[in-house]
Short mmCIF file of C-alpha atoms and ligand atoms in Angstrom, two decimals:
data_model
loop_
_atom_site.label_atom_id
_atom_site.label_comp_id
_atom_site.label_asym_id
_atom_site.label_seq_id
_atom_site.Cartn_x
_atom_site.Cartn_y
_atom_site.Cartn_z
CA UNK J 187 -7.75 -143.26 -147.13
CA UNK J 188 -5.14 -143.99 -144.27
CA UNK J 189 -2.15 -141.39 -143.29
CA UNK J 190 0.92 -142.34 -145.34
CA UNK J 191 4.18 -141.19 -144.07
CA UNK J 192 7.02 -141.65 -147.10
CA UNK J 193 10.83 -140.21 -147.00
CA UNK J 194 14.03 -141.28 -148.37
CA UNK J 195 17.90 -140.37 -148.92
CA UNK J 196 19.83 -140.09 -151.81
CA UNK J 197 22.47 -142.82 -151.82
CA UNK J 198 25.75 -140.45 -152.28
CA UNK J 199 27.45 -141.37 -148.94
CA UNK J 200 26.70 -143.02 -145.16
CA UNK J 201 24.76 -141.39 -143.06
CA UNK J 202 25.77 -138.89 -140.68
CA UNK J 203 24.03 -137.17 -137.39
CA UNK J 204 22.79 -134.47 -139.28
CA UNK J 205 20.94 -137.03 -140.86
CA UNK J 206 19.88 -138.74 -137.76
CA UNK J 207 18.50 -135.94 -135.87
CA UNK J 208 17.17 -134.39 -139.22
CA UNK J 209 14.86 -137.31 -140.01
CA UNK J 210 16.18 -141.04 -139.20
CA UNK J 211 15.38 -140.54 -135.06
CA UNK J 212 12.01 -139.26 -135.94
CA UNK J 213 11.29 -142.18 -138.30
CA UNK J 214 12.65 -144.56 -136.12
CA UNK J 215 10.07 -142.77 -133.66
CA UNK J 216 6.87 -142.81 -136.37
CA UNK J 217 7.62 -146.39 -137.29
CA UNK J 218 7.26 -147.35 -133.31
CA UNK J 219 4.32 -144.99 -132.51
CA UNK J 220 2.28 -146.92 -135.26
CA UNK J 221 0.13 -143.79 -135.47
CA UNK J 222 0.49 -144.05 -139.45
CA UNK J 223 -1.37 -146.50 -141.85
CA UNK J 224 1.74 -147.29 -143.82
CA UNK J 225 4.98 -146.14 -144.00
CA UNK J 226 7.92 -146.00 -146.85
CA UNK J 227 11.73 -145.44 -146.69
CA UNK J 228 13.40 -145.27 -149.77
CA UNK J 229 16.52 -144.60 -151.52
CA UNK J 230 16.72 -142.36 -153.77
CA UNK J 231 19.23 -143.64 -156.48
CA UNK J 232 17.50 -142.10 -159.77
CA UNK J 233 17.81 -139.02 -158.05
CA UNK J 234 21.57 -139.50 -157.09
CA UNK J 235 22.24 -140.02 -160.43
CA UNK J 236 21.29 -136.50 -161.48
CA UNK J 237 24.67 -135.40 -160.49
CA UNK J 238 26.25 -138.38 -160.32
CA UNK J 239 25.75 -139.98 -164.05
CA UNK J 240 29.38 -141.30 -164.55
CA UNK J 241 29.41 -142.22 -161.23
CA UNK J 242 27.63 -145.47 -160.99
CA UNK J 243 29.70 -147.40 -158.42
CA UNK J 244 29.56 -144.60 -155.95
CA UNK J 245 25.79 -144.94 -156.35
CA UNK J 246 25.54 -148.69 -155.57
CA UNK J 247 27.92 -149.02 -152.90
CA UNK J 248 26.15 -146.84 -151.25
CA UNK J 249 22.75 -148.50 -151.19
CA UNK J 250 23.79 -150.75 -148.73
CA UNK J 251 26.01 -148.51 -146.59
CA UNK J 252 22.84 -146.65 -145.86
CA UNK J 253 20.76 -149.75 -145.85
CA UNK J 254 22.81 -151.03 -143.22
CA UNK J 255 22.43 -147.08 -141.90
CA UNK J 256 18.89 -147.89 -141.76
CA UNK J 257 18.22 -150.82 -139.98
CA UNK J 258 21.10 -150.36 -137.98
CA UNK J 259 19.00 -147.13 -136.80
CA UNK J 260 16.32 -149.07 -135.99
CA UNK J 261 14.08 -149.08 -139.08
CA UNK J 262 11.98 -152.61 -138.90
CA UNK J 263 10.95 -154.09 -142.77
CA UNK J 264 8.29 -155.72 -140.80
CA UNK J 265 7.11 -152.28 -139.82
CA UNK J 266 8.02 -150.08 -142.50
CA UNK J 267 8.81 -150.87 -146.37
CA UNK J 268 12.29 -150.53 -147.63
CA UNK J 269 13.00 -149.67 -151.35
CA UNK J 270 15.03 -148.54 -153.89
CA UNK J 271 13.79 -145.81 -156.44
CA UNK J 272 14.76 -146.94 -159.31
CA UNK J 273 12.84 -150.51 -159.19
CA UNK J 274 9.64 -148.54 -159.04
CA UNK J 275 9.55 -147.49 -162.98
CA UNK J 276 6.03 -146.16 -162.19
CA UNK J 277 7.74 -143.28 -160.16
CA UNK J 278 9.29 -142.40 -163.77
CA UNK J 279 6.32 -142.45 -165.62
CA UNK J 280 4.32 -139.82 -163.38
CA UNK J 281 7.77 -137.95 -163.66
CA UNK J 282 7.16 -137.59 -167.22
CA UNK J 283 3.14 -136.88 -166.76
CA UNK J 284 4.26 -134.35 -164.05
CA UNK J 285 6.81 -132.41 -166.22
CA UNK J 286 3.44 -130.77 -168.14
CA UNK J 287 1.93 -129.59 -164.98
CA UNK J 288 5.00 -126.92 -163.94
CA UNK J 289 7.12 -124.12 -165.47
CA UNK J 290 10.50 -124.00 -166.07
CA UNK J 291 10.67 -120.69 -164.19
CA UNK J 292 8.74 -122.32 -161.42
CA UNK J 293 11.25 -124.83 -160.83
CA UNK J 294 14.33 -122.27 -161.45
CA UNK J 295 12.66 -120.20 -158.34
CA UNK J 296 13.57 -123.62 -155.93
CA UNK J 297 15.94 -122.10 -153.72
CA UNK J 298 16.82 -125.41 -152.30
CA UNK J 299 17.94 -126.51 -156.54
CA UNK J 300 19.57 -122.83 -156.92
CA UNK J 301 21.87 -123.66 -153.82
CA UNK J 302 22.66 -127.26 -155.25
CA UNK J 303 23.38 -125.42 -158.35
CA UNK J 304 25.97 -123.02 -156.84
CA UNK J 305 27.49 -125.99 -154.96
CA UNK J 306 28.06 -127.74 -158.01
CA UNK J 307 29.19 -125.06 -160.42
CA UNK J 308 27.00 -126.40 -162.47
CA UNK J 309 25.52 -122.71 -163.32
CA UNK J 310 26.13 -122.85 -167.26
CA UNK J 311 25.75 -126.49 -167.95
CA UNK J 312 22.69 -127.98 -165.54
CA UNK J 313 22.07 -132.48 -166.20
CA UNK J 314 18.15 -131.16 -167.11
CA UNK J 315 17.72 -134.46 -164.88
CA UNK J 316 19.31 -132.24 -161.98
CA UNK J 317 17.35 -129.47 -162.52
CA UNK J 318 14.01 -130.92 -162.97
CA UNK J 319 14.67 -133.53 -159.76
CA UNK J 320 12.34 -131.53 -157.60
CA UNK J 321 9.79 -132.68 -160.00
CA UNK J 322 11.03 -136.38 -160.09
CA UNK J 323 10.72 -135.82 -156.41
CA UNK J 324 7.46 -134.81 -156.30
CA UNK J 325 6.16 -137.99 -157.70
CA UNK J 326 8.12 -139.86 -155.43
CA UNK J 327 5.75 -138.54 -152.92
CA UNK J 328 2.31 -138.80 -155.27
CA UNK J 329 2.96 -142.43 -155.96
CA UNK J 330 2.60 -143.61 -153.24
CA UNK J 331 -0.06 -140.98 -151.79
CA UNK J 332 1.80 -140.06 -149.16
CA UNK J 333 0.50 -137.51 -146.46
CA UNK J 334 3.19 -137.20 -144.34
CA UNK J 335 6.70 -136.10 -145.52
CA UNK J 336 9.39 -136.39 -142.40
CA UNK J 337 12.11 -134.21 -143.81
CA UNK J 338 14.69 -131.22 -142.75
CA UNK J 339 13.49 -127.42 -143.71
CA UNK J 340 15.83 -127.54 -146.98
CA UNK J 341 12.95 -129.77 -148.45
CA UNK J 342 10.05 -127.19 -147.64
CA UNK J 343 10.53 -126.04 -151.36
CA UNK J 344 10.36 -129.75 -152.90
CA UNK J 345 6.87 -130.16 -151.05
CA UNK J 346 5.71 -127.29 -152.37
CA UNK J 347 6.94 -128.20 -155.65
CA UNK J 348 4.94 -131.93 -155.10
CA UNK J 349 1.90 -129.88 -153.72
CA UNK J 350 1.62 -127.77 -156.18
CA UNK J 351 1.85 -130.56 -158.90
CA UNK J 352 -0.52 -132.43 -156.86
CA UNK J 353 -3.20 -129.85 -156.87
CA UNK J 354 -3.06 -129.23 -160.63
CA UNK J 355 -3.47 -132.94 -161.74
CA UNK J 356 -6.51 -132.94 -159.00
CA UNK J 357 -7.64 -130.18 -160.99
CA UNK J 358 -7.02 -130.55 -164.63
CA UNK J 359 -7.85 -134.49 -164.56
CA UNK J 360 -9.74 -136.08 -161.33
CA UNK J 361 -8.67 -136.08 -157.62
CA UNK J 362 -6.84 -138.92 -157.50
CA UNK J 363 -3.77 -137.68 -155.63
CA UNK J 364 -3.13 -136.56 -152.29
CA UNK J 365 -1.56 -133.35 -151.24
CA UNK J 366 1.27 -134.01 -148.91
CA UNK J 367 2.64 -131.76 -145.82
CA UNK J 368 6.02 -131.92 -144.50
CA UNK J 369 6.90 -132.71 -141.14
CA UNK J 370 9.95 -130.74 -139.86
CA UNK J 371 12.21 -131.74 -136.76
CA UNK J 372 10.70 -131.37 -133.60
CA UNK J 373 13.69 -129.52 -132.03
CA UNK J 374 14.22 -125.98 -133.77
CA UNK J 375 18.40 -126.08 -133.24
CA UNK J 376 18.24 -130.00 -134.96
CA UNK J 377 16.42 -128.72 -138.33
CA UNK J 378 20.00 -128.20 -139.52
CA UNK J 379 23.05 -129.41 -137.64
CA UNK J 380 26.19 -127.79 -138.33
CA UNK J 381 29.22 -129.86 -139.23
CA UNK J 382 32.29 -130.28 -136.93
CA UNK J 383 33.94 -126.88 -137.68
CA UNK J 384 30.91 -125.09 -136.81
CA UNK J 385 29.68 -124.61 -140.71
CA UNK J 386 26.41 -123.94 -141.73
CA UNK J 387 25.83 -127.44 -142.21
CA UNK J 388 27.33 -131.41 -141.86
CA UNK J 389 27.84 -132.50 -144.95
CA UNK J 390 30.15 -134.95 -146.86
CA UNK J 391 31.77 -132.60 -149.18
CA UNK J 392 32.93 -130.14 -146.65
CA UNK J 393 34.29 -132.96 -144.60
CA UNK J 394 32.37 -132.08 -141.30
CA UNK J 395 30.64 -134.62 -140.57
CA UNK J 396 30.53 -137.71 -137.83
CA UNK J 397 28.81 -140.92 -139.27
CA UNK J 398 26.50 -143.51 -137.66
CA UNK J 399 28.88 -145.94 -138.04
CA UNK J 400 32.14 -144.13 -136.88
CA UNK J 401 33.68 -146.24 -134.51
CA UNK J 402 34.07 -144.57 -130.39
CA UNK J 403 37.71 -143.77 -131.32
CA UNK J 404 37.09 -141.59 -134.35
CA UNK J 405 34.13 -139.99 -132.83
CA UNK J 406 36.14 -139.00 -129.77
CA UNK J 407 38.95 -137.58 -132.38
CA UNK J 408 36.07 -135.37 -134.17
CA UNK J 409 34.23 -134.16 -130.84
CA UNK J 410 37.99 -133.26 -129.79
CA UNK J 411 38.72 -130.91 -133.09
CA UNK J 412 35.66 -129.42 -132.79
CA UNK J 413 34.70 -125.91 -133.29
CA UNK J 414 33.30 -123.67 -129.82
CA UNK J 415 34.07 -120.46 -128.71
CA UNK J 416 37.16 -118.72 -130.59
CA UNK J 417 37.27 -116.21 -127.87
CA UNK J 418 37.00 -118.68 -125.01
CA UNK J 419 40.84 -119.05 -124.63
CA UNK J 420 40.78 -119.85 -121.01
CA UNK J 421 38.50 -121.64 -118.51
CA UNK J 422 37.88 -118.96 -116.39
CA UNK J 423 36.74 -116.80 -119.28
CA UNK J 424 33.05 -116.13 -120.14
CA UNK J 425 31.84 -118.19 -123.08
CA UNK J 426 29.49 -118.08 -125.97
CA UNK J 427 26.97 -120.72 -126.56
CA UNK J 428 25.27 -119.36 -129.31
CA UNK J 429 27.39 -120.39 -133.15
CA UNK J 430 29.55 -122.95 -130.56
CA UNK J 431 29.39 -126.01 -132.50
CA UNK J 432 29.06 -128.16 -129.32
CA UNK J 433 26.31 -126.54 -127.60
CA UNK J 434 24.37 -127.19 -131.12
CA UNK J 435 24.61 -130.50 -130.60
CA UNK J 436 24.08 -130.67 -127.25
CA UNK J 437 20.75 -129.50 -127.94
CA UNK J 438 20.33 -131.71 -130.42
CA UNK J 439 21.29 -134.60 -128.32
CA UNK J 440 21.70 -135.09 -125.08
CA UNK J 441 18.82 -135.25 -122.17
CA UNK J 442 18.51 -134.28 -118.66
CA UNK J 443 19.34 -138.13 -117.63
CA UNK J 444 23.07 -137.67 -119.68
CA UNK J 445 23.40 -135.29 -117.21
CA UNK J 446 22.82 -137.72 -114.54
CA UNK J 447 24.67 -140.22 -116.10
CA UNK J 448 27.85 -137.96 -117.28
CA UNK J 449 27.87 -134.76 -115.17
CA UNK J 450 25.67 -134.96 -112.61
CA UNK J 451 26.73 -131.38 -110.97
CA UNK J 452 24.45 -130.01 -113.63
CA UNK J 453 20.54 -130.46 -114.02
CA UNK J 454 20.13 -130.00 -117.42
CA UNK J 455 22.04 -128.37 -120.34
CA UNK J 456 20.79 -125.07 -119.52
CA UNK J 457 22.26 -124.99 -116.18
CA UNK J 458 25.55 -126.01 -117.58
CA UNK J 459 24.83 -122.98 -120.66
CA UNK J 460 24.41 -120.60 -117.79
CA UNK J 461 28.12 -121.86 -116.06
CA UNK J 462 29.46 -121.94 -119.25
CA UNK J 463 28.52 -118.55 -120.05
CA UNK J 464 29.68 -117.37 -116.80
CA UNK J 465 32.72 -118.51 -117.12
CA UNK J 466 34.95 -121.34 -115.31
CA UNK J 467 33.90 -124.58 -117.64
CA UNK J 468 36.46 -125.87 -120.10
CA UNK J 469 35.80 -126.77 -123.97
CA UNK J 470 37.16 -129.88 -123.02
CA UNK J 471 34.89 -130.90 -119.89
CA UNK J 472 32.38 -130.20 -122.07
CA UNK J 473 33.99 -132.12 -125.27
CA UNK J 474 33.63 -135.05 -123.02
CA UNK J 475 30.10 -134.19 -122.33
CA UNK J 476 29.24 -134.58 -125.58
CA UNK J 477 31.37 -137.43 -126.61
CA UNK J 478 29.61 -139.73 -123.75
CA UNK J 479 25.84 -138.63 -124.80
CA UNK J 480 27.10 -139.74 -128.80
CA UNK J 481 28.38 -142.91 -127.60
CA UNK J 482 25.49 -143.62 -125.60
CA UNK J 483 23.10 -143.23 -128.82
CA UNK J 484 25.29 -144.63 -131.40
CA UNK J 485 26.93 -147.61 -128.99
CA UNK J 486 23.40 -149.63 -129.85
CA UNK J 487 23.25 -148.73 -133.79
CA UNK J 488 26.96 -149.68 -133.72
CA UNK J 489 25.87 -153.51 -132.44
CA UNK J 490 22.99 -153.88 -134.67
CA UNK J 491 25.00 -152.66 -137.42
CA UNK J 492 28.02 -155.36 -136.90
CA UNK J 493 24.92 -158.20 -137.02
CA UNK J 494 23.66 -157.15 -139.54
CA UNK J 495 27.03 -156.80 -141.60
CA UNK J 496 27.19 -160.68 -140.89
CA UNK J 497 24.56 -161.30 -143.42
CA UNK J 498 24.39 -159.08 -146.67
CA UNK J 499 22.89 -161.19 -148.80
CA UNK J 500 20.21 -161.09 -146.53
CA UNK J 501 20.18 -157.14 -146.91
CA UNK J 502 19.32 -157.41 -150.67
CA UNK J 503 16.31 -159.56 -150.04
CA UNK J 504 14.61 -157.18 -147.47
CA UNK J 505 15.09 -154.43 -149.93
CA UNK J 506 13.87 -156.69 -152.96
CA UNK J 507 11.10 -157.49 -150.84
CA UNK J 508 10.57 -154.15 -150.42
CA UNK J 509 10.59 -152.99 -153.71
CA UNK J 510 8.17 -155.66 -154.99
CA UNK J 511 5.67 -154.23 -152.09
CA UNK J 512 6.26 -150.65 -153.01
CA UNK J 513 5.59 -151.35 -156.48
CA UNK J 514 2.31 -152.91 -155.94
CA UNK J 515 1.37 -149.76 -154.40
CA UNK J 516 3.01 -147.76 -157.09
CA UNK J 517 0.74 -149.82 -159.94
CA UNK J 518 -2.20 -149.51 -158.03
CA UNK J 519 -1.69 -145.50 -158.29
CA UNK J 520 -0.57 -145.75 -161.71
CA UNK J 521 -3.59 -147.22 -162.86
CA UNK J 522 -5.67 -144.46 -161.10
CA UNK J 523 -3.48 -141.77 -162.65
CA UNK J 524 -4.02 -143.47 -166.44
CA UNK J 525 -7.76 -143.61 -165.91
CA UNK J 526 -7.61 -139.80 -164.69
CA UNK J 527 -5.54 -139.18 -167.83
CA UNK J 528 -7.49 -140.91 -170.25
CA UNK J 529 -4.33 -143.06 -171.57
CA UNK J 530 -6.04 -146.09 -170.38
CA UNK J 531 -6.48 -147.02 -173.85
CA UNK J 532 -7.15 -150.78 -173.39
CA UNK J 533 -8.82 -151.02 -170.46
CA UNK J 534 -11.62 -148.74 -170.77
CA UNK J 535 -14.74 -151.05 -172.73
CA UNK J 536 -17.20 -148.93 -172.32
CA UNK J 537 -14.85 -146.61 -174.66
CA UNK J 538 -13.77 -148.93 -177.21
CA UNK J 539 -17.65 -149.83 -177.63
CA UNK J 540 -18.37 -146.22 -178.08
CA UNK J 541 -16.39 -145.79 -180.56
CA UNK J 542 -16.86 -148.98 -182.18
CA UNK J 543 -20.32 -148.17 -182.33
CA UNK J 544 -19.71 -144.73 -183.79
CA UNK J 545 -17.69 -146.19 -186.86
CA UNK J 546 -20.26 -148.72 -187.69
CA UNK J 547 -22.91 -146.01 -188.16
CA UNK J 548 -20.68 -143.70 -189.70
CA UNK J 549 -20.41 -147.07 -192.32
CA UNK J 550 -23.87 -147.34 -192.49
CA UNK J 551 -24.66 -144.15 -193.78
N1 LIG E 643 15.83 -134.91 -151.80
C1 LIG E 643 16.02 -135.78 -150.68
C2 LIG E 643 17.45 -135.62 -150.18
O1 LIG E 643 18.25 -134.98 -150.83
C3 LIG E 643 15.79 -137.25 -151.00
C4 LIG E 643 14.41 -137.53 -151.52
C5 LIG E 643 14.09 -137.91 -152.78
C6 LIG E 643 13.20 -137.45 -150.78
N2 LIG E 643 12.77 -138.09 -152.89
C7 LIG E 643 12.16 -137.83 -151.70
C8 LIG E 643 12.86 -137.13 -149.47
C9 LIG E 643 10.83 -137.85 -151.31
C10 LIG E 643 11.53 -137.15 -149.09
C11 LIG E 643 10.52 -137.52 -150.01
O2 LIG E 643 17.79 -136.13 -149.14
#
């Protein structure tokens, strides 16, 4: 059994940086490395539909936004399989096999779901399709036996969930599944980028956010509005790195050879932490900073993304392709997980003889 890396997005909007340094870099990274036996990106549509039901449209146009996201990013269909979730129905079937094997009170205990919750006001009236996603989730993961989860800390819970789940099939039926682990960011500060105004975190709703395929002009009018140090009013005062929005992504971005390239009067980024702290560097020097290392990453994903906007059509077929792989996979499971079960009514001979055998006697006597 070969190390299966498998991870996925829900199709609710484009892409953003938290996003990239969150998971797409590193995938980009795994799918290059070849260190993996297979690997899977998907989107996630079923489960963008547990809080989107009347929202269809959104759903769809949004497949290929982050498709293009995703190859624009560097993810290779010769290297990695692209899908969409819901052309795997075998996903939904272990769903339902799954939803026997947890609590109700286990899943209310998902912080990650109790946030969502909160965010949604959807406290008195929860889609049960919302609620029970962590579980749709986890047999995103089992399907396709994946070892290897590439994801940011707010999934920690969902793998738990899918381990959990995992473990209990093993146990109650026959070890068929695999148990998977989740592999966080490598840099601590990326696990959760803030957004623009120094938030918690970059997301669409709160309007935060810079996206993979912002153009250089927009990007430059986000890194300019961004949040630093409130108290740094003036160049020559001391300022505060730690909670200033552009030092977070600094350190989620930029290496000693931007330095070089955009500033070379510092080394590296802590050198220019230890001016800044000091006192005597501007926001906007280091606005700058930060607006040449983004360019610098997203001037290439910009290119590939205008090519591949050429040809959409073409798009579709990599991800149909994709699907039809993934679901070869996903039957090849699913017939594992019957047998397990015992619902493999019409394949199992040896069975039907049994039994036809025992009704014959039972005739005879
Ligand atoms: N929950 C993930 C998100 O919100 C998307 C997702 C669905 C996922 N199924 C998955 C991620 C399986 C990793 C593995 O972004």
């Amino acid at each position: 059994m070969g190390k299966i890396i498998l991870t996925g997005d829900r199709p609710t909007g484009k892409l953003h940086l938290g996003h990239y340094v969150g998971s797409l870099r590193r995938r980009v990274e795994l799918q290059n490395a070849g260190k993996f036996d297979k690997m899977f990106v998907f989107m996630a549509d079923v489960q963008a539909l547990t809080d989107n039901a009347e929202n269809p449209e959104k759903i769809r146009q949004n497949i290929i936004e982050v498709a293009l996201d995703y190859l624009s990013a560097g993810l290779d269909p010769t290297k990695c399989t692209l899908f969409i979730q819901s052309q795997i129905p075998e996903i939904s079937e272990l769903t339902t096999f799954f939803m026997n094997l947890i609590s109700v009170s286990r899943v209310q205990r998902n912080p990650t779901v109790k946030t969502e919750i909160q965010m949604r006001n959807f406290e008195s009236n929860i889609p049960m399709g919302f609620f029970s996603y962590p579980v749709s989730q986890a047999a995103d993961i089992a399907t396709f036996k994946a070892t290897t989860v590439p994801a940011g800390e707010d999934q920690e819970p969902m793998l738990e969930v899918a381990r959990e789940i995992v473990r209990r099939f093993n146990q109650v039926y026959a070890p068929v599944l695999v148990e998977p682990t989740i592999m966080l960011p490598k840099k601590r500060m990326a696990r959760r980028l803030p957004g623009t105004d120094g938030k918690e975190k970059m997301s669409k709703s709160l309007g935060n956010c810079i996206y993979l395929s912002d153009d250089a002009d927009t990007v430059w009018k986000k890194v300019k509005g961004m949040y630093t140090d409130p108290k740094h009013l003036n160049v020559s005062d001391p300022g505060c790195v730690k909670g200033n929005a552009v030092f977070t992504y600094l350190d989620a971005f930029s290496t000693d050879d931007d330095f070089a390239d955009f500033w070379p009067e510092f080394k590296t980024l802590n050198e220019l932490k230890t001016a800044y702290r000091r006192g005597g560097i501007g926001d906007m020097k280091c606005k700058k900073l930060l607006n040449d290392v983004l360019n610098k990453m997203l001037d290439p994903i910009r290119k590939r993304r205008q090519e591949f906007e050429q040809d959409i059509p073409e798009i579709y077929n990599i991800l149909k392709k994709g699907s039809e792989a993934a679901r070869e996979t996903a039957a090849q499971t699913l017939s594992e997980v019957k047998t397990a079960m015992q619902i493999n009514y019409f394949d199992d001979f040896k069975y039907i003889c049994n039994q036809a055998e025992r009704f014959k006697q039972k005739a005879e006597k």
